[in-house]
Structure formats: structure tokens, C-alpha cells
């Protein structure tokens, strides 16, 4: 067997959705990657709702796909119900979503990872970092599942840390508390201590999960079924339509909570960790627990609950809508009060989990920590929620970790380029007070940031970064030619005496109508053409605005600038700048407490220090 | 073009202190802005051109324009200086017209001209040492002025407007981001349109008074007020140096408000107004007297400075409290008919017959006028106007749209336009409003 490899280009700690994309992006960049995770059989596990995408999140998955990532492909391989949300709205605010078979999903992820020679999976805990001159250049392994790695120190040019909910994870079900990051899995405590000792400021967040019930214990016939789209659409451009979807499709069902259950909850609030003070950290407002709903919206008689089968291989059904940390026996009663669930058997009770995050003002928009070069953070450790948000950060962190290891310039995505860019910018300019989730309303350029045009926005960049293969690139080139052809054809055509270019913008003119003018054009191309035409006016204006702002937006704020020495700047602005240490003028301008005059001062201060620097470093003439 | 985007406009001369004002413009669109308002073609740089500017008044305003082409200019960008009539209102109208002339134009941030000059390498690091001090001094003044304005009724109106807009946007966004939620019902288009129409009207109301005030000559209006037969018209004539008003010992001689331009202390031009003597009892005498009283009260309300004339020197009684008629306006109290007074008069006293005390009175009025603008409120008001107009344009456009995401886009632009006067509304705030309104979350 010999000595195991100890030298890598990058090390990724954690095998969740952030870690997987980081490792994958690293491999796509041609780097040698170590993927260190506590339990390699849990790589790619969906710990909460086995669904991918949705509004804004679906756009992120499309962006990940355009950048060569894995999530879209795996979703297509394991999806058991595909549905585009918000089809009554315009194309910019529709979101593709899929229910996945959670076992098939994790298996597909693991198969892809195993298929990459560049990636070495190591079953171990990572306890601490190897740091040389403020540069993280390795990881010391703790307990391992592979004896060969016992006590080994791995070396690499950069490290990506993705701890998910495992840092000092504490799970609550009623008054019962268990340390753990996920049901049945131990937490890591050492990493929190390591980060604190390195000077990082940690925060604590909470998230929750609902009970799972046995499929056979439900009365499905009495429930209203929910179906996916008649013609499912894949997430990934690489997916072959001929064999899609590969999995048998399922239906979900809708039921509801009852008034009686709400009364029961309100009478037992003293046993609810969310209300008894047992849980102090903040949970997400967009994903309230059922006890939260019963208290805050007391006038409502019932709330919808979606019963979503988790897999063909197991009988577990996810009760979407009743996340809870109430005592187990109460959960049984609440579930059995739901129509169609009178004899329901809970196979896993809901729980809340509290975990540590590193407040994200300590990273920059590349995911790298400002304190230690070579250390990248991605996913829930940065205060986000959701597989998609985690995966987007993981991909960016993976790409940038490799670039750091090679000494290349880092990559930042702008708010006008990608939802991933919006997310990174939000994270580094505002500390999340709840787990951060993406919404379309967070993106000021959302008419540009659509699911249909993700490849147009990002694939050229992916090509320049060298993270997509030739097949993806030639697919993109074919698409570009088709788009140009379609636009040219529209310019020359008439529809019942009116120029087609005007008719395409009218309400009710859709893909079916357009395809009669452009026979043989692929559906994704038609959709982009329609969306581009519909939003043309805004797109022109938004692009002008983007161009106007670009230079200030990307103008760097040098890290050596001593903000506290900016005399004359208001204290509030100095404090905000000192805490967030923005890396660009654009970021600085978005900080709360910083106004345009402060920005003027900041720019002058930067230029002045530069000028005096130039004077200082001039060589002495011989 | 470096860092700071947009073409900036600001008053470069001290406000209210001179009869000529200098408005400075810097940035890429300078030339287009000037050419769209004046009948000139700017071809030869550094050539002062006499022309007239369309500022929305019935006749164009005579101005002198000096244009320089970047980088050979003060800021290193295309740059222009417009010399125009001074006073309180004219420069403001010139600035407003320039701001409207191009999408890329905006009011300059404090110290921004100097900052641009520095960033473009037109000033050395050493020469720019003062920039920081300058910026912070200016911005502190502006901040205080803005705070004063915002703490009052106007500020409340702006905040209410922004709040209404945020609330409406939250409803639209809820219908986009959370329409799959059982609890969320998208706001019906008719209701949304009527809300937006209401906001357009509100904005028109907020812009309105500014417009009427600016439509006057642009100079501070100083009114001579007091009870009947207190010597106002005599003082008016004395100040003007000619017999403009008919004077008589009988009370109620002056019925119409007389307005004349006057140069105070030989330097500051004002509108001087002579009012009918204020006495509610006179209203009962005849319809004409009632009209005169109403006119005088209106003139009081519109005054920038009130000169309260009272020969008794008591400034009270007679059932007449002038302060309550113009509570926000600076008052100059003057004892008229000084020839009739006892020896020990305190405060200002004039005798219009021999001119005693007139110089001191003029200086006091001039000081009161300068006090009006010392805070930089003029610049702040120009910003308010720009903000309101941009917001109005954006939401008015939303009225013609069908799709929620496009309407939301316009509303977002309007909120951003209002940010300088009503505070920034972050997408998080809108999302927070949604969570407070609806039960969200599966």
C-alpha cells in the first residue's frame, strides 16, 4: 500500500454540497484534490428536504451547471418530480425545481467523485491547520477511518473549509438535546476551537427539519395529489434529452395541519425549545417551525403540508411544512391530526439544530478569509442555508483555492453576472441575522439573471478559467450560433403584416407561436430569444447602468489601507469599513453606515497613500 | 473616466452672498447638457460665451458659459462654469435644469470636484491634503442641513412616501418570490395601480410648492408688516429711495401688496414687499379691506424674512400676534417713527423721515437673509427635487406595465432615487416586510 499521498494542490474539508462542488471545481481546474470528510459514505447526502432548485435557487443550479459544476447533472440523474415554479410569471422569475430520490442523489454524487482521478477521498476529521506566515498550507488530520492517514498532516496550496451544521452542532427534540450535526452523526468540536484560536469571530444559527413518516402508513387515496410538469425539463445542458428523466417519476400529496393541532402546540409551548429559551440562536423567517406558525399566525386554522416521497428505495416521506423541535410524542399527535395521516408512523422525528458559523465579513467575495490567505470558507459556515447556496459558494471557493495555490488572480462574480455574485456580495457587506437564502428580489439585475441564459452569462468565463470540457464548450458555441440566427430571422420576418420583432414582445406570444417562425430551433434557444426580446428595454438600461458603475464597482480598496487613520471620516463609516474591510469601492458603498461623501474620502485616501507610496519606493539614484 | 461616475453639478459660489452665482459642471455629459439648454455649440474650449439658458421659465436666462475640455480642465474631465444671476432661487433653477438635461447628471457630493481633480492627477498628493478636511466640513454642513429638513414635516412626508412604496413593493415581490405559498395572494393589478397613482400624486404635491417658490424672481422676499399706521409704507419708500407707495396718516391706506426689488446695504438683492396693515377688525369694514387683509396674511406666509414695524417698540398686543402667522420665518423687529421715541430705545430703531437707523436695519435684514442659506439648505433642496423627479418618472412608468417583475423593477428604481432624502431601503427590508405580512415557509 505504501505511504499515502500527503501533498495536494488543494484540500477540501467536508463532503456536503459545498465540499463536493469545491472538490469537483478543483478537479475541473486540473488540480490534485484531497476531499477530507468524517464519513465518506455520507458524501452528497441531502440532510433536509430532498429537493433541488426553486425560485432563485434554480437559477443558482443553472449557474453552477454553466460553470461546469455537478449539482444540475446529479439532479437530472436522480430527480423523481420536475416542476418549473412560477410559470404564470415572466421568464426572469421562473425557477426550475426537482424532487430527488435522496439515496440515488448521494450515490450519483459519490460515483462522479470516485470517477475523478484528481480527487482523493480521505475519511478523517480535520482538527487544525498548518499555517506558515499567515498562509494556510495544510491540514492536520484527527481520528480517521483509514489507518494509513492516522495523525498525518496533509499539505496543499490552499484549503476549503465546509463544515455545514457540524461545528458544535447541537440537535434539539423537545427537552432532549444531543450533540450532532445531522441525525445519527457526531459533530466536530475541535474546528470551532481552532477557528476561535486563530482569531475568527463565530456566530450561531439554527435551522430545523420536519418529521418523516412511513409511506405505507398514509391514506394516499384520500389526499389531493400533486404532479410534476408533464414534460420534465433537465437542469443541466449536458443531460441527454433522449433518456431524460432516467428515474421513475412520483406524485406528491397535499394535506394540512388542523386547528386542534395548533391548540395543542400553543398549550405545550413550555416544552418547545424555540420558546422555552433552550434554543437561543436565530432561525430563518422564511422557514418557520410549525410552533412558530401556530403562535405568530394564530388566526389561521390550518397550514399546508406537502407529503414528498424521499426515495424509491425507502418508505420515508418528508412532511414539508411542519419543521419542528417539539417533543416526539407531540409530533406524533400533530401528524396524526392531519387528514390522511390518522395512522401515520413517524420514522424520524423533526429536530432543530444549532451550529457555529464564521461571520462572513471575515471572508472576501472569493470565499477566502481576509485573515489567512489560502483558507477558503463555503456553505453554511458562512451563514447561508440551502444546498444550492452552499454549492455555489463551494464551486467559487474551489476555483479560487486552485488559483491561490497556483498564484493566479482570483475570480469574483459581479452582482450583474450571477446570483452567486449577488450572494457573495451580500455576505461580505451585511452580516446575516438568519440563515441566508436566495430570493429573486435580492438581485437588482434579475431580468438579466435568468435560468434560461445562465450559460450565456457564465460559460465564456468558465472556458477562460479552464473549468469546462470541450464538449460543454462546443454545445455553447452551437447555442450561440442558434441564438444569433434566431434573432436575425426575427428581424426579417412579418406576422400578419406586422414586424415580428414587435409581435414577439406582446403578451401571449410564447414559445409555441415563435416556433412556427423558427422551425427546428431548440426550446432553450426559443426561451432565451423570447426573454431577451421581452425585457429588451430594461436590459439595455440595466447594461448602461452596469457600465456606468463598473469602474467604481471594481476599483480595489487595498488591504494595507489603514481605515482607522482616515481623519475626517465619520466614526460610523470608519467602524463599518474597519469591520467589513471591503475589497472594492462598490462593496464599501453598500455597507450600512457608509454614505457617498465617505466614499469620496475613501477614494482620495487610497490615491494619496498610493502617491506617497510611489514616492517612498522610488529607488535611490546611483 | 475614472472612479466617480456621472456628471456632477453644484453651486460653486457662496449662497446668497453675491448677486452673481457660479454653477460648476464636471463629467462626460457636460457639453451635451449645456448644448441642450443653451443655443450654443461648444467647440472652442476656454472661450467664455454669452448665451441664454432655458431653465423652464417663460424667457431664457442670460448666462455666461466657460467650457473646458478634459483633461485640460480643473477636474481633468470635461468641465463647465455657468455664471448667472445670484440670489436665492435662480442658481437653484439653473442646477435643476442641468440635472434634468441628462440621465447621467447628478448633484455633486461634497468636495467631489476637488476629489475628481485629485483622482485625475490634476492635484498633487500634497496639494490635496486639504481635500479631506474640506469634504468632511462640507458634508457635515450638508448633513446638518439635511437633518434639519428631514426632521420636519417634509422629512416625514418623504419617509412616509418611501414607506408606502416599500410596502407596495413588498406585496409585488411576495407575489413573485412566494407565490407558491398558500398564504400569499399577489396584489391585484388594479389595486397596485391605484396605490401607485396615489404616490405619483403625493410626489407632485411634494414637488409643487418648490416649483411655485422658484417661479418668483429667485430673491429672498422681505415683507414689511405690522398693524395699520405703523409707518410701513414710509419706511418702504425710504428703503427704496423713492416715493413708490402712497402714504397717509389714515389707517388702511395700503391695500395691495407692493413688491419692488431692492439692493440691501448695496450688496444683497431682495424682493421688498409693503403689506396692508394687519388688523382683523378692518376685514369687517368692506370687501376691499377684507381682500387686503387676506392678501397681507398670504404675503406673511410666503415671506422669507418679516420686518415687524411697531412705533411703540412693544411688539405685542392689539389682538395681533405676527409670530403665529409665520412661525418658521426669521423676524427683524424695528421700532418705527424713531423721531417720536424717547431717548432710551433698545434694539433697532429707524426714522424714515431723516433716515436715522436705516443702515443698521438694512444690515440686520441682510444678515437674516444670509442666515437663510448658511446651512447649505439650497443644495439640499436641489437634491430633493432631483430625487423626487427621478422617483416620479420611475413609478409613472410602472403604471403602463403588465408584468410584476417589470413593475417591481421600476419601483426599485424609484426607491433608490428616494434614498438620498428618505434613507436607503435594502432588499432585506423589503423581504422583512413580506415576512411580517405573510406566513411564509413550508
Short mmCIF file of C-alpha atoms in Angstrom, two decimals, chain A residues 12-323:
data_model
loop_
_atom_site.label_atom_id
_atom_site.label_comp_id
_atom_site.label_asym_id
_atom_site.label_seq_id
_atom_site.Cartn_x
_atom_site.Cartn_y
_atom_site.Cartn_z
CA UNK A 12 -11.43 20.35 0.76
CA UNK A 13 -12.80 19.64 4.24
CA UNK A 14 -16.40 18.42 4.22
CA UNK A 15 -18.35 16.28 1.76
CA UNK A 16 -21.64 18.15 1.68
CA UNK A 17 -22.91 20.13 -1.27
CA UNK A 18 -20.34 22.91 -0.81
CA UNK A 19 -17.45 20.50 -0.39
CA UNK A 20 -18.48 18.37 -3.35
CA UNK A 21 -18.62 21.33 -5.74
CA UNK A 22 -15.33 22.68 -4.38
CA UNK A 23 -13.60 19.35 -4.98
CA UNK A 24 -15.27 18.99 -8.39
CA UNK A 25 -14.27 22.51 -9.47
CA UNK A 26 -10.76 21.81 -8.26
CA UNK A 27 -10.61 18.66 -10.35
CA UNK A 28 -12.07 20.54 -13.33
CA UNK A 29 -9.22 23.01 -12.95
CA UNK A 30 -6.81 20.12 -13.21
CA UNK A 31 -5.73 20.24 -9.59
CA UNK A 32 -4.99 17.34 -7.26
CA UNK A 33 -7.69 17.48 -4.61
CA UNK A 34 -7.96 15.85 -1.18
CA UNK A 35 -11.58 15.60 -0.04
CA UNK A 36 -11.47 15.09 3.72
CA UNK A 37 -14.73 14.11 5.33
CA UNK A 38 -15.75 12.39 8.57
CA UNK A 39 -17.68 9.64 6.79
CA UNK A 40 -17.15 9.15 3.04
CA UNK A 41 -20.40 7.18 2.77
CA UNK A 42 -22.24 10.42 3.59
CA UNK A 43 -20.80 12.43 0.70
CA UNK A 44 -23.58 14.30 -1.12
CA UNK A 45 -26.27 13.40 1.42
CA UNK A 46 -29.42 15.50 1.40
CA UNK A 47 -29.92 16.10 5.11
CA UNK A 48 -33.13 18.06 4.82
CA UNK A 49 -35.69 18.33 2.05
CA UNK A 50 -34.61 16.15 -0.90
CA UNK A 51 -35.39 18.90 -3.38
CA UNK A 52 -33.12 20.99 -5.57
CA UNK A 53 -33.89 24.37 -7.11
CA UNK A 54 -36.93 26.58 -6.87
CA UNK A 55 -37.18 30.32 -7.36
CA UNK A 56 -33.73 31.95 -7.42
CA UNK A 57 -32.21 28.66 -6.19
CA UNK A 58 -32.99 27.07 -9.56
CA UNK A 59 -31.11 29.93 -11.20
CA UNK A 60 -28.12 29.16 -8.99
CA UNK A 61 -28.17 25.50 -10.07
CA UNK A 62 -28.20 26.61 -13.69
CA UNK A 63 -25.24 28.89 -12.99
CA UNK A 64 -23.38 26.04 -11.34
CA UNK A 65 -24.03 23.96 -14.44
CA UNK A 66 -22.81 26.73 -16.71
CA UNK A 67 -19.60 26.85 -14.68
CA UNK A 68 -19.00 23.13 -15.07
CA UNK A 69 -20.45 22.16 -11.67
CA UNK A 70 -22.08 18.92 -10.64
CA UNK A 71 -25.37 19.74 -8.97
CA UNK A 72 -27.53 20.10 -12.10
CA UNK A 73 -26.28 16.86 -13.59
CA UNK A 74 -26.85 14.85 -10.41
CA UNK A 75 -30.31 16.34 -10.00
CA UNK A 76 -31.21 15.26 -13.52
CA UNK A 77 -29.93 11.76 -12.77
CA UNK A 78 -31.86 11.38 -9.52
CA UNK A 79 -34.94 13.59 -9.94
CA UNK A 80 -38.32 11.95 -9.35
CA UNK A 81 -40.51 15.01 -9.90
CA UNK A 82 -39.58 18.02 -12.01
CA UNK A 83 -41.58 21.24 -11.96
CA UNK A 84 -40.87 24.79 -13.12
CA UNK A 85 -42.29 27.16 -10.49
CA UNK A 86 -43.98 30.48 -11.19
CA UNK A 87 -44.90 29.72 -14.81
CA UNK A 88 -47.64 32.34 -14.58
CA UNK A 89 -44.91 34.97 -14.26
CA UNK A 90 -42.32 36.22 -16.69
CA UNK A 91 -39.24 34.19 -17.61
CA UNK A 92 -36.90 36.07 -15.26
CA UNK A 93 -38.73 34.92 -12.16
CA UNK A 94 -39.45 31.31 -13.02
CA UNK A 95 -37.49 28.72 -11.15
CA UNK A 96 -36.88 25.09 -12.06
CA UNK A 97 -37.24 22.69 -9.12
CA UNK A 98 -36.89 18.95 -8.69
CA UNK A 99 -37.70 16.42 -6.01
CA UNK A 100 -34.86 13.94 -5.91
CA UNK A 101 -34.52 10.39 -4.75
CA UNK A 102 -32.19 11.20 -1.89
CA UNK A 103 -30.42 7.84 -1.96
CA UNK A 104 -29.95 7.99 -5.72
CA UNK A 105 -28.70 11.57 -5.41
CA UNK A 106 -25.98 10.81 -2.86
CA UNK A 107 -24.99 7.69 -4.79
CA UNK A 108 -24.69 9.65 -8.03
CA UNK A 109 -22.53 12.28 -6.35
CA UNK A 110 -20.26 9.60 -4.90
CA UNK A 111 -20.00 7.86 -8.26
CA UNK A 112 -18.97 11.10 -10.01
CA UNK A 113 -16.42 11.90 -7.30
CA UNK A 114 -14.96 8.39 -7.48
CA UNK A 115 -14.71 8.74 -11.23
CA UNK A 116 -12.28 11.63 -10.93
CA UNK A 117 -8.64 10.55 -10.65
CA UNK A 118 -7.78 14.04 -9.44
CA UNK A 119 -9.82 13.59 -6.25
CA UNK A 120 -8.59 11.54 -3.26
CA UNK A 121 -11.30 10.93 -0.67
CA UNK A 122 -9.98 10.66 2.87
CA UNK A 123 -12.22 9.60 5.75
CA UNK A 124 -10.93 11.70 8.59
CA UNK A 125 -11.63 14.59 10.90
CA UNK A 126 -9.61 17.71 10.21
CA UNK A 127 -8.58 19.20 13.52
CA UNK A 128 -6.29 22.06 12.76
CA UNK A 129 -4.39 23.85 10.07
CA UNK A 130 -0.80 24.07 9.12
CA UNK A 131 -0.04 27.78 8.92
CA UNK A 132 3.14 29.37 7.69
CA UNK A 133 3.45 33.16 7.69
CA UNK A 134 -0.32 33.74 7.78
CA UNK A 135 -0.77 31.37 4.89
CA UNK A 136 -2.78 28.19 5.41
CA UNK A 137 -0.87 25.42 3.68
CA UNK A 138 -2.12 22.19 5.16
CA UNK A 139 -4.39 20.27 7.49
CA UNK A 140 -3.63 18.03 10.45
CA UNK A 141 -5.92 15.02 10.47
CA UNK A 142 -7.55 13.76 13.65
CA UNK A 143 -9.45 10.50 14.01
CA UNK A 144 -9.63 8.67 10.70
CA UNK A 145 -11.48 5.76 9.16
CA UNK A 146 -8.37 4.98 7.14
CA UNK A 147 -5.47 3.90 9.33
CA UNK A 148 -2.93 4.96 6.75
CA UNK A 149 -3.90 8.59 7.41
CA UNK A 150 -3.82 8.38 11.21
CA UNK A 151 -2.07 11.50 12.53
CA UNK A 152 -0.98 12.56 9.07
CA UNK A 153 -0.52 16.19 8.04
CA UNK A 154 -1.67 16.94 4.50
CA UNK A 155 -0.02 19.80 2.64
CA UNK A 156 -1.59 21.92 -0.09
CA UNK A 157 -1.55 25.37 -1.64
CA UNK A 158 -4.99 26.16 -0.24
CA UNK A 159 -7.74 24.71 1.95
CA UNK A 160 -11.52 24.95 1.54
CA UNK A 161 -13.45 24.50 4.79
CA UNK A 162 -17.11 23.45 4.54
CA UNK A 163 -18.40 22.38 7.94
CA UNK A 164 -22.16 22.62 7.31
CA UNK A 165 -24.04 22.30 10.59
CA UNK A 166 -21.35 20.17 12.17
CA UNK A 167 -19.37 22.80 14.07
CA UNK A 168 -20.54 22.35 17.68
CA UNK A 169 -23.78 21.04 16.23
CA UNK A 170 -26.49 20.63 18.86
CA UNK A 171 -29.77 18.93 18.00
CA UNK A 172 -32.99 19.56 19.88
CA UNK A 173 -36.14 17.44 20.05
CA UNK A 174 -38.26 18.68 22.91
CA UNK A 175 -36.19 18.99 26.06
CA UNK A 176 -33.82 16.38 24.74
CA UNK A 177 -30.52 17.71 23.40
CA UNK A 178 -27.87 15.69 21.58
CA UNK A 179 -24.61 16.89 20.13
CA UNK A 180 -24.65 16.21 16.39
CA UNK A 181 -24.53 17.86 13.02
CA UNK A 182 -27.12 15.65 11.39
CA UNK A 183 -29.36 12.83 12.63
CA UNK A 184 -27.16 9.97 13.82
CA UNK A 185 -23.87 11.77 13.10
CA UNK A 186 -21.44 13.22 15.61
CA UNK A 187 -20.47 16.90 15.49
CA UNK A 188 -17.00 18.35 15.34
CA UNK A 189 -15.97 20.47 18.26
CA UNK A 190 -12.32 20.90 17.50
CA UNK A 191 -12.76 23.06 14.44
CA UNK A 192 -14.69 25.77 16.32
CA UNK A 193 -11.91 25.96 18.90
CA UNK A 194 -9.29 26.05 16.17
CA UNK A 195 -11.06 28.92 14.38
CA UNK A 196 -11.53 30.88 17.59
CA UNK A 197 -7.87 30.45 18.47
CA UNK A 198 -6.98 31.73 15.00
CA UNK A 199 -8.91 34.91 15.81
CA UNK A 200 -12.14 34.33 13.90
CA UNK A 201 -15.42 35.70 15.20
CA UNK A 202 -18.05 32.97 15.29
CA UNK A 203 -21.82 33.28 15.34
CA UNK A 204 -24.53 30.74 15.99
CA UNK A 205 -27.51 29.88 13.82
CA UNK A 206 -30.38 27.47 13.99
CA UNK A 207 -32.23 25.51 11.38
CA UNK A 208 -34.93 22.89 11.61
CA UNK A 209 -36.25 19.82 9.89
CA UNK A 210 -39.69 18.17 9.91
CA UNK A 211 -40.67 14.62 10.83
CA UNK A 212 -40.50 11.83 8.23
CA UNK A 213 -43.36 9.34 8.06
CA UNK A 214 -43.70 5.86 6.58
CA UNK A 215 -45.25 5.86 3.14
CA UNK A 216 -47.36 2.79 3.86
CA UNK A 217 -48.92 4.38 6.94
CA UNK A 218 -50.63 7.16 4.98
CA UNK A 219 -54.04 7.06 3.30
CA UNK A 220 -52.89 8.36 -0.11
CA UNK A 221 -56.24 7.87 -1.83
CA UNK A 222 -57.91 10.45 0.39
CA UNK A 223 -55.30 13.10 -0.38
CA UNK A 224 -55.06 15.59 -3.21
CA UNK A 225 -52.14 14.52 -5.42
CA UNK A 226 -49.54 16.87 -6.88
CA UNK A 227 -47.77 16.08 -10.11
CA UNK A 228 -44.69 17.39 -11.76
CA UNK A 229 -44.59 19.01 -15.19
CA UNK A 230 -45.97 16.89 -18.00
CA UNK A 231 -42.76 17.37 -19.94
CA UNK A 232 -39.94 17.50 -17.39
CA UNK A 233 -37.03 19.79 -18.18
CA UNK A 234 -33.47 18.99 -17.11
CA UNK A 235 -31.22 21.36 -15.17
CA UNK A 236 -28.02 20.52 -16.97
CA UNK A 237 -27.17 21.38 -20.55
CA UNK A 238 -25.12 18.18 -20.58
CA UNK A 239 -28.13 15.96 -19.91
CA UNK A 240 -29.24 13.88 -22.87
CA UNK A 241 -32.93 14.61 -23.52
CA UNK A 242 -33.41 11.20 -25.15
CA UNK A 243 -33.03 9.34 -21.86
CA UNK A 244 -34.42 12.01 -19.54
CA UNK A 245 -35.69 11.57 -16.89
CA UNK A 246 -33.90 8.34 -16.07
CA UNK A 247 -35.82 7.75 -12.81
CA UNK A 248 -39.47 6.81 -12.48
CA UNK A 249 -41.47 9.91 -11.61
CA UNK A 250 -43.64 10.15 -8.49
CA UNK A 251 -46.54 12.24 -7.27
CA UNK A 252 -46.63 14.11 -4.00
CA UNK A 253 -49.73 14.89 -1.97
CA UNK A 254 -51.09 17.83 -0.02
CA UNK A 255 -52.54 17.69 3.44
CA UNK A 256 -52.86 20.30 6.18
CA UNK A 257 -52.41 20.97 9.86
CA UNK A 258 -55.56 21.37 11.94
CA UNK A 259 -56.90 23.86 14.43
CA UNK A 260 -56.79 21.16 17.09
CA UNK A 261 -53.09 20.64 16.46
CA UNK A 262 -52.43 24.38 16.73
CA UNK A 263 -54.24 24.43 20.10
CA UNK A 264 -52.12 21.52 21.21
CA UNK A 265 -48.94 23.35 20.23
CA UNK A 266 -49.98 26.54 21.98
CA UNK A 267 -50.79 24.60 25.15
CA UNK A 268 -47.33 22.99 25.12
CA UNK A 269 -45.08 25.93 24.32
CA UNK A 270 -43.20 25.42 27.57
CA UNK A 271 -41.94 22.16 26.08
CA UNK A 272 -40.88 23.81 22.82
CA UNK A 273 -37.15 24.59 22.77
CA UNK A 274 -37.82 27.55 20.45
CA UNK A 275 -39.99 29.18 23.12
CA UNK A 276 -38.63 27.83 26.39
CA UNK A 277 -35.26 29.53 25.90
CA UNK A 278 -33.47 26.25 25.27
CA UNK A 279 -32.63 27.47 21.74
CA UNK A 280 -31.20 30.94 21.71
CA UNK A 281 -29.94 31.25 18.18
CA UNK A 282 -31.97 32.68 15.35
CA UNK A 283 -33.75 30.54 12.80
CA UNK A 284 -34.84 31.54 9.33
CA UNK A 285 -38.00 33.62 8.95
CA UNK A 286 -38.72 32.01 5.59
CA UNK A 287 -38.78 28.54 7.09
CA UNK A 288 -40.66 28.90 10.38
CA UNK A 289 -41.32 25.90 12.56
CA UNK A 290 -44.90 24.76 12.98
CA UNK A 291 -44.81 26.04 16.57
CA UNK A 292 -43.73 29.43 15.21
CA UNK A 293 -46.59 29.43 12.73
CA UNK A 294 -49.13 28.46 15.41
CA UNK A 295 -48.03 31.39 17.56
CA UNK A 296 -47.34 34.10 15.01
CA UNK A 297 -50.28 33.38 12.75
CA UNK A 298 -52.70 32.32 15.46
CA UNK A 299 -55.73 33.33 13.42
CA UNK A 300 -55.06 30.71 10.76
CA UNK A 301 -56.99 27.49 11.02
CA UNK A 302 -54.53 25.37 9.08
CA UNK A 303 -51.32 25.34 7.10
CA UNK A 304 -50.50 23.30 4.03
CA UNK A 305 -48.24 20.29 4.42
CA UNK A 306 -46.66 18.67 1.37
CA UNK A 307 -46.03 14.95 1.64
CA UNK A 308 -42.98 14.26 -0.51
CA UNK A 309 -41.61 10.73 -1.02
CA UNK A 310 -37.87 10.83 -0.42
CA UNK A 311 -36.80 7.81 -2.44
CA UNK A 312 -37.85 4.75 -4.38
CA UNK A 313 -35.60 2.73 -2.10
CA UNK A 314 -37.10 3.65 1.21
CA UNK A 315 -40.56 4.31 2.58
CA UNK A 316 -39.70 7.68 4.02
CA UNK A 317 -41.96 10.62 3.26
CA UNK A 318 -40.86 14.17 4.02
CA UNK A 319 -43.58 16.31 5.70
CA UNK A 320 -42.77 19.66 4.09
CA UNK A 321 -44.30 22.46 6.15
CA UNK A 322 -44.03 21.24 9.73
CA UNK A 323 -40.39 21.71 10.68
#
